[in-house]
XYZ file of N, CA and C in Angstrom:
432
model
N -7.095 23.627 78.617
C -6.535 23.194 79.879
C -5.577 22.031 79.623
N -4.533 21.906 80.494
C -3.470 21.240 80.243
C -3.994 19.980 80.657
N -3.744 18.708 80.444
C -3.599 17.380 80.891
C -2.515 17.370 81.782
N -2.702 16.248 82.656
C -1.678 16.187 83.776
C -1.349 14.447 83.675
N -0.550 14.391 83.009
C 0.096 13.123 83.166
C 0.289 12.135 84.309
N -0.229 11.047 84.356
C 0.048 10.263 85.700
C 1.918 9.807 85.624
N 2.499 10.212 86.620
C 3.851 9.551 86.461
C 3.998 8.273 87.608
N 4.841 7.474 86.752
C 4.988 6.023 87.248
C 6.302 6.426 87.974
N 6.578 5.579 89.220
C 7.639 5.786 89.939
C 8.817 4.383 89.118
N 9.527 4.126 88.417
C 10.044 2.868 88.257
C 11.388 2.899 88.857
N 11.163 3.760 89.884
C 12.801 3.886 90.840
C 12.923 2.173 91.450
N 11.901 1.845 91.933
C 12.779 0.582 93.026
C 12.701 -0.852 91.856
N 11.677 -0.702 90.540
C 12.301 -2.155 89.678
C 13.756 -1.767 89.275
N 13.572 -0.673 89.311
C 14.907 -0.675 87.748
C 16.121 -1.079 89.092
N 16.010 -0.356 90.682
C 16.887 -0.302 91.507
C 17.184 -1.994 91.886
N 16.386 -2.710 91.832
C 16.065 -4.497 92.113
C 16.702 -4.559 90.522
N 16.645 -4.249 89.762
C 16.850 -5.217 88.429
C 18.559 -5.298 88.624
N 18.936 -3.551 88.754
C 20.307 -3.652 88.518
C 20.932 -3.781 89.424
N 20.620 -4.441 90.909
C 21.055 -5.318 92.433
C 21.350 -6.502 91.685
N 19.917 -7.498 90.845
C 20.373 -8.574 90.656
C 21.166 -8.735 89.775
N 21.748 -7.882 88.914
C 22.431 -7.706 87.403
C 23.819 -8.022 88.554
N 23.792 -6.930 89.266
C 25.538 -7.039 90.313
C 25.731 -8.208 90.855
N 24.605 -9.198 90.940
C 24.394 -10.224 92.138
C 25.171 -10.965 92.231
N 25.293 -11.646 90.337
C 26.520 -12.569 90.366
C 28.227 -12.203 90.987
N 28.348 -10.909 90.631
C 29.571 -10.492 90.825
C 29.831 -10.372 92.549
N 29.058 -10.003 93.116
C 28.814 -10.358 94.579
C 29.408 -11.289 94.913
N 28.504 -12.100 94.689
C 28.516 -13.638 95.230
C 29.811 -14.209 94.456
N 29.978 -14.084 93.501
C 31.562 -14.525 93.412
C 32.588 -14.317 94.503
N 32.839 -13.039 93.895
C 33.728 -12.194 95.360
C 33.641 -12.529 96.494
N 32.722 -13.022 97.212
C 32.149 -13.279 98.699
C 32.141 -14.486 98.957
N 32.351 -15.499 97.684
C 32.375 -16.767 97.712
C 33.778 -17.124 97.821
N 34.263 -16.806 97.094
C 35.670 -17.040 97.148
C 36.576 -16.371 98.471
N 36.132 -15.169 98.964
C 36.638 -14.471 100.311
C 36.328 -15.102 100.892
N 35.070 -15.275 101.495
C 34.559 -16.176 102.176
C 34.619 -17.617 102.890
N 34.379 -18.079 101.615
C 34.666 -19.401 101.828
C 35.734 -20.279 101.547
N 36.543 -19.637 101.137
C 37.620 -20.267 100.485
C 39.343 -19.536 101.448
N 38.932 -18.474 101.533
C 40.122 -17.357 102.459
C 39.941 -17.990 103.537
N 38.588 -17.901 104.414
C 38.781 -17.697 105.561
C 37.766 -18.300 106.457
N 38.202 -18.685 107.981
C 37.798 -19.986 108.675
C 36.310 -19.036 109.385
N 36.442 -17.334 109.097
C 35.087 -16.958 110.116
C 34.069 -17.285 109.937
N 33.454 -18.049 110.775
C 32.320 -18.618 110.910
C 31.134 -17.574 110.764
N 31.246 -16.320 111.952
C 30.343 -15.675 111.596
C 30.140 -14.485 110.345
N 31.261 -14.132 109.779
C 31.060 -14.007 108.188
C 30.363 -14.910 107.481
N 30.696 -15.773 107.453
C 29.770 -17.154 106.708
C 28.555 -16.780 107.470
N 27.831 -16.710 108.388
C 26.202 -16.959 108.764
C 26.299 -15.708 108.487
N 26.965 -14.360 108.091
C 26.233 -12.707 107.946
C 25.900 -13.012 106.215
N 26.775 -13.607 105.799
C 26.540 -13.678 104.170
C 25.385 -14.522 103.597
N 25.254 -15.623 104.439
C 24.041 -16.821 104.178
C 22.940 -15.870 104.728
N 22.494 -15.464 105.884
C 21.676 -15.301 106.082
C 21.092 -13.495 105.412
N 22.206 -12.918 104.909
C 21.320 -11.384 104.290
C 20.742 -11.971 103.323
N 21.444 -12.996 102.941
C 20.730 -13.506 101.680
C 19.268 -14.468 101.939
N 18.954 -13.931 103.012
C 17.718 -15.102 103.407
C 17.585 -16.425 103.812
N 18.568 -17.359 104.222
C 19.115 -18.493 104.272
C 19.240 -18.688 106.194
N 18.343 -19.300 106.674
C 18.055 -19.256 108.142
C 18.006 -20.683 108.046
N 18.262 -20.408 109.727
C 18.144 -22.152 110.506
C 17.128 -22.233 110.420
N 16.442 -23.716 110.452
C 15.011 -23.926 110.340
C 14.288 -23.705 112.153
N 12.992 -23.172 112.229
C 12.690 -23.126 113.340
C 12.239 -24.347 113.773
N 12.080 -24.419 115.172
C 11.009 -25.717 115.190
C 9.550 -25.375 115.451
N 8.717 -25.829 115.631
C 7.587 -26.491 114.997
C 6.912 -25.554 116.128
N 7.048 -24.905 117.460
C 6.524 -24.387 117.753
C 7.148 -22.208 117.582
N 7.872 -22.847 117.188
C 8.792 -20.827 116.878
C 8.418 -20.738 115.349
N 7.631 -22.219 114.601
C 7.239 -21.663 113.378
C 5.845 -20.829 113.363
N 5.100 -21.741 114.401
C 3.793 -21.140 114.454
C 3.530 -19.745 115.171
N 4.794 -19.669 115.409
C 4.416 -18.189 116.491
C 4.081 -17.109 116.316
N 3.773 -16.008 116.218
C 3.627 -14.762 116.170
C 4.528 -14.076 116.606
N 5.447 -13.241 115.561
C 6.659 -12.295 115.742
C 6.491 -11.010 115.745
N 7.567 -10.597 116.868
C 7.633 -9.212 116.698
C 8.727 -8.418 116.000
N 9.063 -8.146 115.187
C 10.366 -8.138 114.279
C 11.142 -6.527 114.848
N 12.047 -6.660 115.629
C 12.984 -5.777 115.711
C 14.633 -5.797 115.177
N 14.531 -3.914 114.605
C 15.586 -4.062 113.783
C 16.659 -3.080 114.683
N 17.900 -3.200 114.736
C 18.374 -2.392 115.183
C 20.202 -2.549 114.767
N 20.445 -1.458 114.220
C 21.647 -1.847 113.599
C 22.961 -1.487 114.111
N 22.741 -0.490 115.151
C 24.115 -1.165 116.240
C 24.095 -1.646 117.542
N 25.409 -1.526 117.303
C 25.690 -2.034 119.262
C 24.788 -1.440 120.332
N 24.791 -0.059 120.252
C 24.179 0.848 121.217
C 22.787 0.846 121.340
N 22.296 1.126 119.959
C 20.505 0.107 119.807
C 20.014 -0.638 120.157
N 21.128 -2.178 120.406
C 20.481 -3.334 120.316
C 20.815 -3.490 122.309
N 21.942 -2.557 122.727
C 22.115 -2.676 124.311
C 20.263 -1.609 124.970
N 20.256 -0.557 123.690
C 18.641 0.432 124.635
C 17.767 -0.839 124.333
N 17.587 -1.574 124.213
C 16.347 -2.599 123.629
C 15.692 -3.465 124.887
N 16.599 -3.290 126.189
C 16.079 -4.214 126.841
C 14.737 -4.181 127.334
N 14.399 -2.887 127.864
C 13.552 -2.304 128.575
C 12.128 -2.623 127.414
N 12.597 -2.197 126.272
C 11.336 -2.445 125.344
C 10.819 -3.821 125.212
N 11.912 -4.832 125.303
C 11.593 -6.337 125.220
C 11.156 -6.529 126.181
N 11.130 -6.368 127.542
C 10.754 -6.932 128.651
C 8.757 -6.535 128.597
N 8.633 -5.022 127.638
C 7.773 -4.332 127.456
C 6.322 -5.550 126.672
N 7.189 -5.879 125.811
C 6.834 -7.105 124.750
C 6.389 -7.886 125.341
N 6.949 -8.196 125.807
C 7.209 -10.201 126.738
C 5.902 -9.962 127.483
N 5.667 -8.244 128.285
C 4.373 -8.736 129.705
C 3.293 -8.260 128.831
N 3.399 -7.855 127.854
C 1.740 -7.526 126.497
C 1.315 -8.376 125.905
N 2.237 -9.032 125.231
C 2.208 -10.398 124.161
C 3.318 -11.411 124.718
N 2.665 -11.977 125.823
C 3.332 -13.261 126.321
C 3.395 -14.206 125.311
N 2.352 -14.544 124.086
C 3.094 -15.261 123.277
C 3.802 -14.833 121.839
N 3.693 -13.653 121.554
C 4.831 -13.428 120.930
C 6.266 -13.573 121.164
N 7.091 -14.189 119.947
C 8.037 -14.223 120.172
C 8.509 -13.170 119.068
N 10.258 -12.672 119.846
C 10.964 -11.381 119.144
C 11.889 -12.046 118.109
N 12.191 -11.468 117.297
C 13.139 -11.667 116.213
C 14.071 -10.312 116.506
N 15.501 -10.388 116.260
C 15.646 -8.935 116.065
C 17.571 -8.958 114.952
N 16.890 -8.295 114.049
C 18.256 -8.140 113.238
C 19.236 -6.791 113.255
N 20.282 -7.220 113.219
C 21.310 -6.332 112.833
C 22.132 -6.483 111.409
N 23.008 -4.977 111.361
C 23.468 -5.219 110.120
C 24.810 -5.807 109.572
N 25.438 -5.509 111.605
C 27.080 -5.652 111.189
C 27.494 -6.805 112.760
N 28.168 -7.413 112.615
C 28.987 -8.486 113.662
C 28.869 -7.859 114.553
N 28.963 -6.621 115.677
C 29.276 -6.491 117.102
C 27.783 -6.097 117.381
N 27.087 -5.912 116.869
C 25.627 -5.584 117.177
C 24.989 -6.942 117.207
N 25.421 -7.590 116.417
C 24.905 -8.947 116.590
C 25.351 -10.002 117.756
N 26.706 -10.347 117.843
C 27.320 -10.674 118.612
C 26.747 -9.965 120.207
N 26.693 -8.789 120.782
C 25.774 -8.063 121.547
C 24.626 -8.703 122.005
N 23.817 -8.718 120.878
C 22.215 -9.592 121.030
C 22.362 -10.580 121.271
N 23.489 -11.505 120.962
C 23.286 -12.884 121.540
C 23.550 -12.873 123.164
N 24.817 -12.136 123.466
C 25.409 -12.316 124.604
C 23.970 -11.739 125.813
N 23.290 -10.835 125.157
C 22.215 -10.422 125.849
C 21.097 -11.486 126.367
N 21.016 -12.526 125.466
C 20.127 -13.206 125.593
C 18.487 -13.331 125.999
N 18.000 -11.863 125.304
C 16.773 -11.321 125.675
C 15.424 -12.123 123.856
N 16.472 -12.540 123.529
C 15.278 -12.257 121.777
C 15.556 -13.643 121.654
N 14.349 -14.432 120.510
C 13.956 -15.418 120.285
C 15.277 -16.101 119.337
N 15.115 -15.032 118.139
C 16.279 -15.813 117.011
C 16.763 -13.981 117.081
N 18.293 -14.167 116.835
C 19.317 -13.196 116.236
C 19.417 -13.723 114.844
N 19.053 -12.587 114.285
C 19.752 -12.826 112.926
C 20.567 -11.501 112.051
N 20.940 -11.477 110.943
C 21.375 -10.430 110.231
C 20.431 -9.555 109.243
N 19.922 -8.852 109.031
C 19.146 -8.236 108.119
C 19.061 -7.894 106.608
N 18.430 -9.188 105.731
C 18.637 -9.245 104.479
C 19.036 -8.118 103.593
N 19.988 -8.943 102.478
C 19.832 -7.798 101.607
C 18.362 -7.323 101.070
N 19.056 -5.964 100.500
C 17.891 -5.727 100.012
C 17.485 -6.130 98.203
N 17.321 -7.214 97.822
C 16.767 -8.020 97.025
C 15.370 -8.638 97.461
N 14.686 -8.801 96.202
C 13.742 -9.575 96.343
C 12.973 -11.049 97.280
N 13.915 -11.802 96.275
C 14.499 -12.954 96.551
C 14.567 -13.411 98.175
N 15.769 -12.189 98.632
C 16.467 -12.370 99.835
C 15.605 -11.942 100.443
N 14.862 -10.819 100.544
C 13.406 -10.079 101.715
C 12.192 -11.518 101.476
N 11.787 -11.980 100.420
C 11.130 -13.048 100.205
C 10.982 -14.078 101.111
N 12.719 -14.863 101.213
C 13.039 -15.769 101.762
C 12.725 -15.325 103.306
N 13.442 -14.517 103.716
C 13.336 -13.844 105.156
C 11.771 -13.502 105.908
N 11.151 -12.935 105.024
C 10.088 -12.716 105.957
C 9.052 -13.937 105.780
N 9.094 -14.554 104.745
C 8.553 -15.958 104.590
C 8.797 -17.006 105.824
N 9.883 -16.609 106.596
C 10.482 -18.073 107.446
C 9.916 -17.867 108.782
N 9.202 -16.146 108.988
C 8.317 -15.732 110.179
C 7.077 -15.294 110.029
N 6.472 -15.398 110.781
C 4.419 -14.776 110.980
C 4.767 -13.542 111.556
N 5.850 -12.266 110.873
C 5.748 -11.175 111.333
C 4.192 -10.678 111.948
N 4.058 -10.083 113.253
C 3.110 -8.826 113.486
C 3.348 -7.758 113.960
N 4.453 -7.173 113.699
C 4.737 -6.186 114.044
C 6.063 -6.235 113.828
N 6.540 -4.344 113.374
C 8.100 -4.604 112.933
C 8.104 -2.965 113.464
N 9.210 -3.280 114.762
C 10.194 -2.007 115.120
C 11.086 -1.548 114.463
N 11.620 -0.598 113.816
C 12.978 -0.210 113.588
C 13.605 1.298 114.707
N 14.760 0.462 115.110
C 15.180 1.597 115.869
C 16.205 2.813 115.380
């Protein structure tokens, strides 16, 4: 009878190793576009913050209990209301987080003014998911 080999998946190190191998070259490029080209402000907070790099909360939005919604466009983040309001009368003290991936979806969520913090949705690095979900008491995570 044959043996059956256990196989190891090493798809997502090797996929993380050779993200951070590109990383520098990134961040060059993006540094210099960025910050050096050009006055957009909110380019600058989409680039700081995929990379995990958030305003600090205060002292009571640190302790809170989050509900993490993701939604990556415009049209997503406009169906969302009905669900937040959903949130708000279940878990009166949860507060929402909700990220997007690109400027008008984001821009959207603010003007909406339904969610706790807007932010952008980390890269996908270590590091950067690290930093990010470290800065909230996720309990729960929507993706739409």
């Amino acid at each position: 009878m044959a043996k059956i080999k256990e196989v190891r998946d090493f798809s997502y190190p090797l996929y993380n190793r050779i993200l951070t191998l590109k990383l520098p070259e990134v961040l060059f490029k993006e540094f210099f576009k960025l910050f050096l080209f050009t006055s957009d402000r909110q380019k600058k907070r989409l680039f700081t913050e995929r990379l995990g790099f958030l305003p600090a909360l205060s002292a009571d939005k640190a302790k809170a209990r989050w509900v993490w919604v993701h939604a990556n466009a415009i049209g997503e983040v406009s169906a969302l209301r009905e669900l937040i309001r959903v949130i708000r009368q279940k878990y009166p003290d949860a507060r929402v987080l909700l990220t997007s991936a690109n400027l008008s979806a984001d821009e959207k969520a603010r003007q909406m003014n339904i969610f706790d913090v807007v932010a952008f949705f980390p890269y996908d690095l270590n590091f950067a998911l690290k930093r990010f979900i470290g800065h909230f008491r996720v309990v729960a995570v929507i993706i739409t």
